[in-house]
mmCIF file of C-alpha atoms in Angstrom:
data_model
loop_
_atom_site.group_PDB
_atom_site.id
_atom_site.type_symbol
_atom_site.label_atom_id
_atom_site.label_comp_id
_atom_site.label_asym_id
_atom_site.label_seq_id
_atom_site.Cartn_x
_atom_site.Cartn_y
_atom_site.Cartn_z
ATOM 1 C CA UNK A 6 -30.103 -5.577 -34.989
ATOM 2 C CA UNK A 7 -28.101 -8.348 -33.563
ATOM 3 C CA UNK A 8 -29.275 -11.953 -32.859
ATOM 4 C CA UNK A 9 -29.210 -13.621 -29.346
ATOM 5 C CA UNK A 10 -28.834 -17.183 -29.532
ATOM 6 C CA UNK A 11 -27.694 -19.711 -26.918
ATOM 7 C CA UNK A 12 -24.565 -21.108 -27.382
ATOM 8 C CA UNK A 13 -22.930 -24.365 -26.284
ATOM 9 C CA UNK A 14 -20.069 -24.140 -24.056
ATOM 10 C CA UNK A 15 -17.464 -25.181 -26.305
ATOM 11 C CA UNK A 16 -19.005 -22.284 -28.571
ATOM 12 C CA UNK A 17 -18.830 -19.585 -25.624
ATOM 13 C CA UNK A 18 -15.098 -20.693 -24.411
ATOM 14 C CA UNK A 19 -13.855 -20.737 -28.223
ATOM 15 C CA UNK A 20 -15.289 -16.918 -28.461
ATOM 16 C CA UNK A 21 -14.121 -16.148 -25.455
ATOM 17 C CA UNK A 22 -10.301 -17.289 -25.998
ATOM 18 C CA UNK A 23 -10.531 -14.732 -29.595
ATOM 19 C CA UNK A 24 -11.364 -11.876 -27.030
ATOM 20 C CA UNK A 25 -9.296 -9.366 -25.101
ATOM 21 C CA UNK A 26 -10.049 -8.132 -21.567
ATOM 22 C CA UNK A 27 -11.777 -11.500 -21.141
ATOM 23 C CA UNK A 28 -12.616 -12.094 -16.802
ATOM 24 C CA UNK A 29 -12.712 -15.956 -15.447
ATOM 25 C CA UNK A 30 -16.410 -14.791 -13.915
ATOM 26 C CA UNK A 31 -17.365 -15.086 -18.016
ATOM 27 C CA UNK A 32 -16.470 -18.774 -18.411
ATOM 28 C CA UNK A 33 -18.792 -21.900 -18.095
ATOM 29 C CA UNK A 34 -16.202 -23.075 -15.274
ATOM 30 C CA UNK A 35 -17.578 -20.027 -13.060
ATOM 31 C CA UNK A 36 -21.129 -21.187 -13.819
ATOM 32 C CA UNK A 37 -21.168 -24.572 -12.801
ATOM 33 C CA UNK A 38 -19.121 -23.284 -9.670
ATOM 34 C CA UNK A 39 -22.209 -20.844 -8.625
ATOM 35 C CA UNK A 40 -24.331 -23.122 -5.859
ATOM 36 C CA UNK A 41 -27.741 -21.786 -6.106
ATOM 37 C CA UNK A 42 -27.491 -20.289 -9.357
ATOM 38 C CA UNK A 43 -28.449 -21.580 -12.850
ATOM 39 C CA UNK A 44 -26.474 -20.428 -15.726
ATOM 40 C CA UNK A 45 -26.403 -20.489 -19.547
ATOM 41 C CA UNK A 46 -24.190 -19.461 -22.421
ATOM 42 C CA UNK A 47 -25.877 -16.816 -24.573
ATOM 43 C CA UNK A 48 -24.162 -15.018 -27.773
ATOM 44 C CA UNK A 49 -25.272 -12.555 -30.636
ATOM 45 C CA UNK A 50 -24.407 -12.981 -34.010
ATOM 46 C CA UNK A 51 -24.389 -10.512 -37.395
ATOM 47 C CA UNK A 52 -25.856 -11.058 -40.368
ATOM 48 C CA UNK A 53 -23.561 -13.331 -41.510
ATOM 49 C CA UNK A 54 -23.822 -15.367 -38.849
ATOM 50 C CA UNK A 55 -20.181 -14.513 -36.922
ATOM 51 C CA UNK A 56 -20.478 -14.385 -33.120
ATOM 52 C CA UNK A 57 -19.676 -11.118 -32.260
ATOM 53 C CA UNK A 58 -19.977 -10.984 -28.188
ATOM 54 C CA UNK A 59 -20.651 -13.536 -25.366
ATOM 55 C CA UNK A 60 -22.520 -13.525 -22.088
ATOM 56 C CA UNK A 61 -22.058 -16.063 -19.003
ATOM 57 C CA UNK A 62 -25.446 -15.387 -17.447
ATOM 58 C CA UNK A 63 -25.863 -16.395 -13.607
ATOM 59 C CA UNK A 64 -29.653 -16.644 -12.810
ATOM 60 C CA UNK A 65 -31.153 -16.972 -9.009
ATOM 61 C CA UNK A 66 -35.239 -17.301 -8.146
ATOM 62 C CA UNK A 67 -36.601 -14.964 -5.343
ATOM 63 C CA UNK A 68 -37.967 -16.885 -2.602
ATOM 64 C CA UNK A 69 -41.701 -17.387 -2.358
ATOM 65 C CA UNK A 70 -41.939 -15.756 -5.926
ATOM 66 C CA UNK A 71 -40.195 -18.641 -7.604
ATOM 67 C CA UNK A 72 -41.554 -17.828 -11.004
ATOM 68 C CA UNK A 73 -39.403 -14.789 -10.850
ATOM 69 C CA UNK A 74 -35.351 -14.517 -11.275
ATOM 70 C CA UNK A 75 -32.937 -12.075 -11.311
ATOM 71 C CA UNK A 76 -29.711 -12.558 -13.894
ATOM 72 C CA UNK A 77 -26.413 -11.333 -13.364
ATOM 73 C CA UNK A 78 -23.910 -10.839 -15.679
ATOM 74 C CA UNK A 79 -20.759 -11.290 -13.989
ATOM 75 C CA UNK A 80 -17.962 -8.743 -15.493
ATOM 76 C CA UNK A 81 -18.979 -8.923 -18.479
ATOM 77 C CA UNK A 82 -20.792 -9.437 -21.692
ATOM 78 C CA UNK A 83 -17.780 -9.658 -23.502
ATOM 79 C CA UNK A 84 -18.877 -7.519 -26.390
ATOM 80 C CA UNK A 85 -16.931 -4.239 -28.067
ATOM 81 C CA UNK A 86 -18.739 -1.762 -25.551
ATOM 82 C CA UNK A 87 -17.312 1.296 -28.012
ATOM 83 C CA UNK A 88 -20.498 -0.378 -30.511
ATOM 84 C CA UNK A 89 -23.796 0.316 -31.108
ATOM 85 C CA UNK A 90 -24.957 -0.804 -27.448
ATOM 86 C CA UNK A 91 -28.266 -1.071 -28.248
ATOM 87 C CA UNK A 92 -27.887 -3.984 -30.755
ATOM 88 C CA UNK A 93 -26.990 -5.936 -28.250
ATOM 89 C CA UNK A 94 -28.966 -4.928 -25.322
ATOM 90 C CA UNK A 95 -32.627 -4.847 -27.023
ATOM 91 C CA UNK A 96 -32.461 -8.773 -27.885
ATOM 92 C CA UNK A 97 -31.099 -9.564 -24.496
ATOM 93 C CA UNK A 98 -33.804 -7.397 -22.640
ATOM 94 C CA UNK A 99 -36.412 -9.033 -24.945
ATOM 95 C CA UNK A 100 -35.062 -12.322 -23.912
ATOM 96 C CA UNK A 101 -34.702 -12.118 -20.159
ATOM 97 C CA UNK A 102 -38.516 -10.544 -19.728
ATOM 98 C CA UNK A 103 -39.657 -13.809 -21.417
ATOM 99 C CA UNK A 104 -37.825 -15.505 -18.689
ATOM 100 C CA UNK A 105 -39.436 -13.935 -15.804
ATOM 101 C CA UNK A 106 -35.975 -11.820 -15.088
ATOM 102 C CA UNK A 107 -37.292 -8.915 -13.144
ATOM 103 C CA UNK A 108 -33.751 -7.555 -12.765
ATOM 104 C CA UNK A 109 -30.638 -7.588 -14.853
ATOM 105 C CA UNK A 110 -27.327 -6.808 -13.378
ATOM 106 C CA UNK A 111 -24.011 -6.397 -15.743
ATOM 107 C CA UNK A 112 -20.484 -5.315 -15.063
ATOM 108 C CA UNK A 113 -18.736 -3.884 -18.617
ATOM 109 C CA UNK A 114 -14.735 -4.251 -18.035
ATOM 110 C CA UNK A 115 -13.989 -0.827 -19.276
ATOM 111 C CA UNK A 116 -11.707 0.971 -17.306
ATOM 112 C CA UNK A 117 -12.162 4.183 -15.815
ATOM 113 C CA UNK A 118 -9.201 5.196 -14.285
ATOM 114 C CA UNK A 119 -5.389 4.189 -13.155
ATOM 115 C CA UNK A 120 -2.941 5.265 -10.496
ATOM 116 C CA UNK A 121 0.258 4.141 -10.433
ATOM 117 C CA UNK A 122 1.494 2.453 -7.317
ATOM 118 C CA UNK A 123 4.197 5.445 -6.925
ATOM 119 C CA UNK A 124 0.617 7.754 -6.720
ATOM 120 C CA UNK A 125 -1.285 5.511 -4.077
ATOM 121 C CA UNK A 126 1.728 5.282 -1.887
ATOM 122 C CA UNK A 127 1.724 9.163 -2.022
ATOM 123 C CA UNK A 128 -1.675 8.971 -1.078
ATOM 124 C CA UNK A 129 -1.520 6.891 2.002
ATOM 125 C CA UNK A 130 1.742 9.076 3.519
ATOM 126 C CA UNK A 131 -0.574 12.042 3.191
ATOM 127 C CA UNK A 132 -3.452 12.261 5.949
ATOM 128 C CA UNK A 133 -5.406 14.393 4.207
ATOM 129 C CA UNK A 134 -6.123 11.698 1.648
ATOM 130 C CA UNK A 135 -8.885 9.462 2.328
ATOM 131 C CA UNK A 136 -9.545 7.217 -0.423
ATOM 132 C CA UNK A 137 -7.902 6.320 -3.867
ATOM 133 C CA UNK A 138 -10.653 8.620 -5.979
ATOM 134 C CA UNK A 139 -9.333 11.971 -3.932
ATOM 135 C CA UNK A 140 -6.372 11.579 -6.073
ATOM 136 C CA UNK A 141 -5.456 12.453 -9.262
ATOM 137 C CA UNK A 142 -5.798 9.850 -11.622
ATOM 138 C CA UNK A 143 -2.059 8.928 -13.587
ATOM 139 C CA UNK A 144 -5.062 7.999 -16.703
ATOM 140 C CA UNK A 145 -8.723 8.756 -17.407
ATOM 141 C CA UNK A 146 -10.600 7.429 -20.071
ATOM 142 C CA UNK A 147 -13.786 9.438 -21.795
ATOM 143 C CA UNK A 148 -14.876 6.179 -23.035
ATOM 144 C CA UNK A 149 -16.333 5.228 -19.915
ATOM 145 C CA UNK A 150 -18.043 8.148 -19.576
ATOM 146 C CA UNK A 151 -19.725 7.726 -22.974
ATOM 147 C CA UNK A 152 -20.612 4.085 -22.349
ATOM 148 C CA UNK A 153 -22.177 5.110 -18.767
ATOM 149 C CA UNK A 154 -24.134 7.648 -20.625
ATOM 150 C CA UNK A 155 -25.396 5.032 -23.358
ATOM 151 C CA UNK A 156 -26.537 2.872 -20.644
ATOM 152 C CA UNK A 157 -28.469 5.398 -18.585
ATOM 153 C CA UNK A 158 -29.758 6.733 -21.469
ATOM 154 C CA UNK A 159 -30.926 2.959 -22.198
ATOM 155 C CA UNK A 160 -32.365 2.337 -18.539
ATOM 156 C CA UNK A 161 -29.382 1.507 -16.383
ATOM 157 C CA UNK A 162 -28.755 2.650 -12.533
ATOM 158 C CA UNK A 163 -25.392 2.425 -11.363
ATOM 159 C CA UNK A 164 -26.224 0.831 -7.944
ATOM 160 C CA UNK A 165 -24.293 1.647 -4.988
ATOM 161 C CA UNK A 166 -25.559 0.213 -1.799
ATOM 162 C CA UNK A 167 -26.820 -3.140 -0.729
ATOM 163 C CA UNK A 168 -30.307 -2.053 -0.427
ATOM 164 C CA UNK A 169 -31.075 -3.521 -3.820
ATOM 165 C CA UNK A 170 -28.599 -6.023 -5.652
ATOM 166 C CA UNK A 171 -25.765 -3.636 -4.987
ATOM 167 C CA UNK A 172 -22.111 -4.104 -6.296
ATOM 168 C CA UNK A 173 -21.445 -7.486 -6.234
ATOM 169 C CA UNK A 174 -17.679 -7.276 -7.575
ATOM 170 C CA UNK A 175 -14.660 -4.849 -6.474
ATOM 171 C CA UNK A 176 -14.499 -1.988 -8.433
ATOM 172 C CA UNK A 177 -10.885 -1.259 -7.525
ATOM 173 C CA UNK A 178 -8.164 -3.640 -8.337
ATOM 174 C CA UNK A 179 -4.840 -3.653 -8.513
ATOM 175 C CA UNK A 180 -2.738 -5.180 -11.652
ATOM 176 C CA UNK A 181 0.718 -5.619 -12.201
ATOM 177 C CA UNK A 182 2.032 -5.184 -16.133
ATOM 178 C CA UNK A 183 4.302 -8.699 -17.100
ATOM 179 C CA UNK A 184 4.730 -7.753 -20.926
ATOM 180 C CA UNK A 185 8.188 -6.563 -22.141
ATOM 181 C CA UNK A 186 9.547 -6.953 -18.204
ATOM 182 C CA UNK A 187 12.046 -9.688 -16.779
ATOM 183 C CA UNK A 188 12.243 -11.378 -13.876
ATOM 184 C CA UNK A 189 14.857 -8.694 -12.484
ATOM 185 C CA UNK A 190 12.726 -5.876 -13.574
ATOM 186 C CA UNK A 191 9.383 -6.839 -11.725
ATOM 187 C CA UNK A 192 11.943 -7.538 -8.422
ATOM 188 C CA UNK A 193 13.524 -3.866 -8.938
ATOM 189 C CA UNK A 194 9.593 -2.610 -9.168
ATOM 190 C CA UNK A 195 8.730 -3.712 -5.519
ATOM 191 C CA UNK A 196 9.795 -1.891 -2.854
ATOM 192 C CA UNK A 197 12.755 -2.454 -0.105
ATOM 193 C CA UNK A 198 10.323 -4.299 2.200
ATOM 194 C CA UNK A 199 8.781 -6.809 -0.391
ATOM 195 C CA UNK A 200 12.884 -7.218 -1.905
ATOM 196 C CA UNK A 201 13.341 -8.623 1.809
ATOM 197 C CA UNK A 202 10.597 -10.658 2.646
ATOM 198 C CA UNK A 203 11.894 -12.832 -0.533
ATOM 199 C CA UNK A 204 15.506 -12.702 0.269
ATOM 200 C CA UNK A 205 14.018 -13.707 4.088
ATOM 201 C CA UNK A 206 12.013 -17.084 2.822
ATOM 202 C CA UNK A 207 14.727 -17.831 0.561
ATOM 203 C CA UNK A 208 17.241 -17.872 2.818
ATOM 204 C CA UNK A 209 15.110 -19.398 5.784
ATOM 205 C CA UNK A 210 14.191 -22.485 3.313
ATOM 206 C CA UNK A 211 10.982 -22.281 2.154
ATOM 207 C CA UNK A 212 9.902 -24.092 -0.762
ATOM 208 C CA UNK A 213 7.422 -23.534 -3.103
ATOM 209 C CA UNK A 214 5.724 -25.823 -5.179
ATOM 210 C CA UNK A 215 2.672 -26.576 -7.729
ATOM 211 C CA UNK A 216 0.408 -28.412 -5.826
ATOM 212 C CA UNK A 217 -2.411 -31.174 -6.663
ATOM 213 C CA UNK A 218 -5.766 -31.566 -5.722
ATOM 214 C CA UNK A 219 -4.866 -33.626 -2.816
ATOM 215 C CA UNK A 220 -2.804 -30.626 -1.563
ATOM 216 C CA UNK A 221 -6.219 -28.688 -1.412
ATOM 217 C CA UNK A 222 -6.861 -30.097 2.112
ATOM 218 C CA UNK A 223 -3.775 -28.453 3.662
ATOM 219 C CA UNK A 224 -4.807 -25.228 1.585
ATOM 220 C CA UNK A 225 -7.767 -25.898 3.495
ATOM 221 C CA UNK A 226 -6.253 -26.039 6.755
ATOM 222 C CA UNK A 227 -4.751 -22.899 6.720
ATOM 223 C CA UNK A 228 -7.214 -21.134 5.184
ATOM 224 C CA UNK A 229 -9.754 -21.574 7.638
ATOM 225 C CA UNK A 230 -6.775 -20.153 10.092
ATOM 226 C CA UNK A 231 -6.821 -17.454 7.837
ATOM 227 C CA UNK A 232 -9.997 -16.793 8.084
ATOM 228 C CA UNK A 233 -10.566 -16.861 11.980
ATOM 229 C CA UNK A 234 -7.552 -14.358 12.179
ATOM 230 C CA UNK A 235 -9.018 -11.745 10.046
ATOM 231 C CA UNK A 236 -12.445 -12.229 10.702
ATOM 232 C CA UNK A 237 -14.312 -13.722 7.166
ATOM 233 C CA UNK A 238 -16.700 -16.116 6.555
ATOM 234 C CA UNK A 239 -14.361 -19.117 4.712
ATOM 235 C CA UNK A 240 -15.870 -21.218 2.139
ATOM 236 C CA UNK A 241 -16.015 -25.172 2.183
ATOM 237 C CA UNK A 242 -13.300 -27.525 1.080
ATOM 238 C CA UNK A 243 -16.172 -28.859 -1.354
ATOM 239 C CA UNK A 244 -16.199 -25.563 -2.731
ATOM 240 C CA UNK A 245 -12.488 -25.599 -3.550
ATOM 241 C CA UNK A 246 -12.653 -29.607 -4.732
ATOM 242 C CA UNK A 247 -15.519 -28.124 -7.286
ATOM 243 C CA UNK A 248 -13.168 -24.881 -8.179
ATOM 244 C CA UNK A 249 -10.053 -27.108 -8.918
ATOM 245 C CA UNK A 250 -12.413 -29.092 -11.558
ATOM 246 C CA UNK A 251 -14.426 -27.090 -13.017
ATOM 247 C CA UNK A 252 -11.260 -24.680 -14.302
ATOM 248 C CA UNK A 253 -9.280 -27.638 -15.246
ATOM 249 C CA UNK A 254 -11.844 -29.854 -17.112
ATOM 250 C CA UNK A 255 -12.566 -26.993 -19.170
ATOM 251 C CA UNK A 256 -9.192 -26.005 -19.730
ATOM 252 C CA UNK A 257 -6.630 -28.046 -18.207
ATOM 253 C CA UNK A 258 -3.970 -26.150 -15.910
ATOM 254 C CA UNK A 259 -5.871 -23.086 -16.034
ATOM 255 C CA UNK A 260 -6.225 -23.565 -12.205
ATOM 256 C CA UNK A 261 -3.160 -23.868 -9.924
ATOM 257 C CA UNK A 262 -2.608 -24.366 -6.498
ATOM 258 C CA UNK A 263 1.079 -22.839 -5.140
ATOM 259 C CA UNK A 264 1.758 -24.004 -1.751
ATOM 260 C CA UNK A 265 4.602 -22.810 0.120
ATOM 261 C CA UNK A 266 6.405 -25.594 2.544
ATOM 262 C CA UNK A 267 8.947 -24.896 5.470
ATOM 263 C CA UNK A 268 10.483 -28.419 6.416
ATOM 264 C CA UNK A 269 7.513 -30.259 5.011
ATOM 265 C CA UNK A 270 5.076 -28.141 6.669
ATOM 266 C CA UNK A 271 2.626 -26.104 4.481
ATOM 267 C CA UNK A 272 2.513 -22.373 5.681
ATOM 268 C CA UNK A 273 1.041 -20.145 3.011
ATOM 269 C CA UNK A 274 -0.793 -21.636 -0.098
ATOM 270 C CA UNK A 275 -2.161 -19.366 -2.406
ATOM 271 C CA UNK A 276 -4.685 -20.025 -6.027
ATOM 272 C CA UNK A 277 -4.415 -18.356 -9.399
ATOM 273 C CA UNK A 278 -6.627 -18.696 -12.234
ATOM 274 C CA UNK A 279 -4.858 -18.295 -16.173
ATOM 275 C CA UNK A 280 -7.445 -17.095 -18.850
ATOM 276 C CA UNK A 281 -5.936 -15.631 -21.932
ATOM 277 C CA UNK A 282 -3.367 -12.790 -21.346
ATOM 278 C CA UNK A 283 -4.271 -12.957 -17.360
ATOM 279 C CA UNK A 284 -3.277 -14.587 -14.902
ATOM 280 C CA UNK A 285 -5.133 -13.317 -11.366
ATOM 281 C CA UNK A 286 -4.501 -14.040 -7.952
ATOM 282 C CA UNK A 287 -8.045 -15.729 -6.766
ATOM 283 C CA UNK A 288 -7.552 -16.873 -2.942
ATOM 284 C CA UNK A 289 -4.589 -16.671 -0.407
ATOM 285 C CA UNK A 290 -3.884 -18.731 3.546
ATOM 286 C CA UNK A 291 -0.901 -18.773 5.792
ATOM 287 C CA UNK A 292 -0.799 -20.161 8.801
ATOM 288 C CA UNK A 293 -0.434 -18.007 12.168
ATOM 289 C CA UNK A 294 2.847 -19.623 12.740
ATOM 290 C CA UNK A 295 5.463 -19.721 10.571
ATOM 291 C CA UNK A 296 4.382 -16.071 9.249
ATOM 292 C CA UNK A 297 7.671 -14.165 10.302
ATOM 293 C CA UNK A 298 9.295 -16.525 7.087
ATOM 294 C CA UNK A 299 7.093 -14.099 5.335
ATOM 295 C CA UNK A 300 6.102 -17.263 2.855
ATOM 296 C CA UNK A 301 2.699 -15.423 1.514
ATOM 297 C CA UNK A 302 6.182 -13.148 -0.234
ATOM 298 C CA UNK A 303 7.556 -16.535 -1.294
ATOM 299 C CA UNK A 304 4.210 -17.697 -3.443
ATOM 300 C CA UNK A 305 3.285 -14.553 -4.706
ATOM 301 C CA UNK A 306 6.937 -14.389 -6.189
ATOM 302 C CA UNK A 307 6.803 -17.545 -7.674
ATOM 303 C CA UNK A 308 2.883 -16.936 -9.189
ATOM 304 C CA UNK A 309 4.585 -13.886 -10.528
ATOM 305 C CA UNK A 310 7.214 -15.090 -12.304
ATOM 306 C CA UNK A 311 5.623 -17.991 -13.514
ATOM 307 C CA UNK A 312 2.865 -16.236 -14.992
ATOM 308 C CA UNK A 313 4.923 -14.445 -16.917
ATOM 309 C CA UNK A 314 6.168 -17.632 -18.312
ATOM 310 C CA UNK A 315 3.304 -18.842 -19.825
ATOM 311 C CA UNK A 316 2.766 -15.762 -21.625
ATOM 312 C CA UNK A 317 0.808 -13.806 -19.377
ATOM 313 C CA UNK A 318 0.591 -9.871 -20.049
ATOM 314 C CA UNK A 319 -1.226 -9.138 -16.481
ATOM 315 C CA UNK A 320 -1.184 -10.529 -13.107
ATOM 316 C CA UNK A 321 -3.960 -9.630 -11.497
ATOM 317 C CA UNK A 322 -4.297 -9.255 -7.913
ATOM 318 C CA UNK A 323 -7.941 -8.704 -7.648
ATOM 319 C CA UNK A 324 -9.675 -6.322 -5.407
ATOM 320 C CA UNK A 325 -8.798 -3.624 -3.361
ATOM 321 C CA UNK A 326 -11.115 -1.068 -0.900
ATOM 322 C CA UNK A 327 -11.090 2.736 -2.209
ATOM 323 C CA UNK A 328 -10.206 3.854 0.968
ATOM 324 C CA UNK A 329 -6.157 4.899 2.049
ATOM 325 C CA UNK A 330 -7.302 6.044 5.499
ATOM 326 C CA UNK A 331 -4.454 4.473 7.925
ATOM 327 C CA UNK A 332 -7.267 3.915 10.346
ATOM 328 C CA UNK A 333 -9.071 1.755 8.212
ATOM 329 C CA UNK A 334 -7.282 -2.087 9.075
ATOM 330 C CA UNK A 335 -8.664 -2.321 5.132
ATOM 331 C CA UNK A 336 -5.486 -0.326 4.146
ATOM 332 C CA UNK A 337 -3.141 -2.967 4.868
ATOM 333 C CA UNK A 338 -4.289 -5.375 1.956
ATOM 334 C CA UNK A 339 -3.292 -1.883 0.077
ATOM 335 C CA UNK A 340 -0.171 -1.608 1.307
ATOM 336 C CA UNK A 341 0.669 -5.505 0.861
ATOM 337 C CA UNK A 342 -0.207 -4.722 -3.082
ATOM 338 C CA UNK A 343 0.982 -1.671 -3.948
ATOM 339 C CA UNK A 344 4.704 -2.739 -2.197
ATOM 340 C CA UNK A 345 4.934 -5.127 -5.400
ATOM 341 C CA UNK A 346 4.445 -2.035 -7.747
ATOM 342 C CA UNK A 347 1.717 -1.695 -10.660
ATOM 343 C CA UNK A 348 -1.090 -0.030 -10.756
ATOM 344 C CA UNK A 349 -4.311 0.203 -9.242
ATOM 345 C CA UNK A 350 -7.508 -0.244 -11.534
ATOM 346 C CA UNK A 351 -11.175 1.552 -11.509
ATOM 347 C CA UNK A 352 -13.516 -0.620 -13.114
ATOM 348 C CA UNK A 353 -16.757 1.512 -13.954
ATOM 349 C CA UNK A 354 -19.069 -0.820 -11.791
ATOM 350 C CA UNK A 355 -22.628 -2.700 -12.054
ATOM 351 C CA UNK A 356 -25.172 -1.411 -13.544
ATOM 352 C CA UNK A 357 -28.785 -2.592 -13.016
ATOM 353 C CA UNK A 358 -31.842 -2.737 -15.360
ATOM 354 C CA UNK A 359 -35.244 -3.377 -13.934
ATOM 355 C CA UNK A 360 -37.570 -5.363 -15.978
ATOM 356 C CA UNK A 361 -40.656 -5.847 -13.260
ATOM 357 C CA UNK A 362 -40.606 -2.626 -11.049
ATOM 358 C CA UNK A 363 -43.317 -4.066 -8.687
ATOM 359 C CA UNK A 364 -40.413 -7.446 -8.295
ATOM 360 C CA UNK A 365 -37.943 -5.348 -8.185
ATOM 361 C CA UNK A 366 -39.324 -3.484 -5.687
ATOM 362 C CA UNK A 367 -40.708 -5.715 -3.072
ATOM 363 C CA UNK A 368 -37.071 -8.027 -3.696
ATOM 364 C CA UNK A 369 -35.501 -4.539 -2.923
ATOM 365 C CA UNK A 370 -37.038 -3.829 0.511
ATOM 366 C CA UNK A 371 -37.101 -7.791 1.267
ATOM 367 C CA UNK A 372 -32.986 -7.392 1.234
ATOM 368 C CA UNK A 373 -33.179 -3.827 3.186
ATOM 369 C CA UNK A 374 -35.325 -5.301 6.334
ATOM 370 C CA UNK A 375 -34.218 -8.582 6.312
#
């Protein structure tokens, strides 16, 4: 049996920069960025003592039953999920009942399945495709299978809908592969329309840039535009302010801002996040006008080419909806990522353990009828 222990953050980040497959929702940065949540570092250790897997654990108290908390596990723990899963999920379930956690949410980064761009573009030409899963799969792994299994068999529900915690991260996301390619190659690997939209803000002058944190104001700007034009809830500049920090204090320049200017006005501004081999596209704006310079193009370009130059092996573009229906106005953030190549990702999903069934319950039709 393992040991859980709390670790310091410096502890935590040092593990986590050993590990593979390592997500930015697993770093201390991410907790101190979650208004409303509390968070600590927890790891477990072998006999002799070596950390052997991480957990960034996200922790929110039910209203009017403050004693009691659900934790979230963001994509992660970071452990090797092809071990012995229960050494590492007896001591943590042992823990988080002592902490009044009625419910335990976790989201292993094991893959499921991969479709190559060439596949999903297939898939959206033909009508009688619907969504990503109705085709064949370019890779499957058994492994996630097996792991789904252990977990069930442990006391795990996959959770679907939003009537209880539900998925709380995309389970479909969509990677391009930087390792072994150059610049030239990854341009080749886009299609005709992406090739032009670069050639287009090239030639009509836009500039892109690194930005500061003063910059995050026009990033700002725009991004509220962004957001009244498709129709989300935007965050606060506060939030951003707090998201440029908390990245870069723990590890400087692991947080960029790329803002795209067209005679010194900014018109598409876009952030990534760098941890280990990954670089991932977090948040994107461009303004209303100024859009037929196609600068969103210019900055993704630029994040892509400079990721590679720091060494990254994946840029990451983050989530995408299962579905390929054309009559879904979803599909276009599809068709905007797959033009660039790569692959699209299934993650296996959240999985929830319930530690208080009468908690879990009442929080669980509290969230239906509210």
């Amino acid at each position: 049996m393992l040991e859980l222990v709390k670790l310091s953050q410096a502890e935590h980040e040092n593990y986590l920069a050993k590990s593979s497959r390592v997500s930015f929702l697993q770093t201390a940065a991410w907790g101190e960025l979650k208004t409303g949540w509390k968070f600590e570092c927890l790891g477990w250790r072998n006999n002799q003592g070596e950390t052997v897997g991480a957990a960034l654990v996200l922790y929110k108290s039910v209203p009017l039953l403050k004693k009691y908390s659900l934790a979230y596990i963001p994509e992660g723990p970071v452990i090797n999920w092809q071990s012995d899963l229960e050494s590492f999920l007896l001591p943590l379930k042992s823990f988080l009942k002592q902490k009044n956690v009625f419910l335990l949410k976790i989201g292993p980064r094991v893959v499921e399945n991969v479709w190559s761009a060439e596949n999903i573009k297939a898939g959206i030409a033909d009508s009688a495709v619907l969504k990503i899963s109705d085709l064949t799969a370019d890779q499957s792994f058994a492994q996630a299978g097996l792991i789904r299994n252990a977990l069930q068999e442990f006391g795990f529900k996959q959770e679907t809908t939003s009537a209880a915690f539900g998925d709380v991260q995309p389970r479909f996301t969509f990677e391009l592969e930087l390792s072994g390619r150059t610049d030239d190659q990854l341009l080749m690997q886009m299609n005709q329309q992406w090739r032009r939209n670069i050639k287009k803000s090239e030639s009509e002058g836009v500039k892109v840039r690194i930005g500061t944190k003063a910059d995050l104001s026009a990033f700002h700007q725009i991004y509220l535009e962004t957001a009244k034009r498709d129709g989300f809830s935007p965050r606060s500049l506060n939030y951003f302010e707090k998201y440029f920090d908390a990245f870069n204090q723990q590890q400087p320049d692991s947080l960029r801002l790329y803002v795209a200017e067209h005679q010194g006005v900014v018109v598409a501004a876009n952030l990534w996040v760098h941890i280990n081999e990954r670089v991932w596209y977090a948040y994107g704006a461009s303004s209303t006008a100024g859009r037929e310079l196609r600068p969103s193009n210019a900055v993704q370009w630029q994040m892509i080419r400079d990721a590679r130059k720091v060494g990254a092996d994946i840029y990451d573009l983050r989530g995408i909806t299962a579905t390929l229906d054309q009559l879904d106005p979803t599909v276009g953030l599809i068709n905007f990522k797959v033009g660039l190549g790569g692959r699209a990702i299934q993650w296996m999903g959240e999985f929830d353990l319930v530690l208080n069934k009468p908690i879990a319950i009442a929080y669980a039709l509290a969230r239906r009828f509210k």
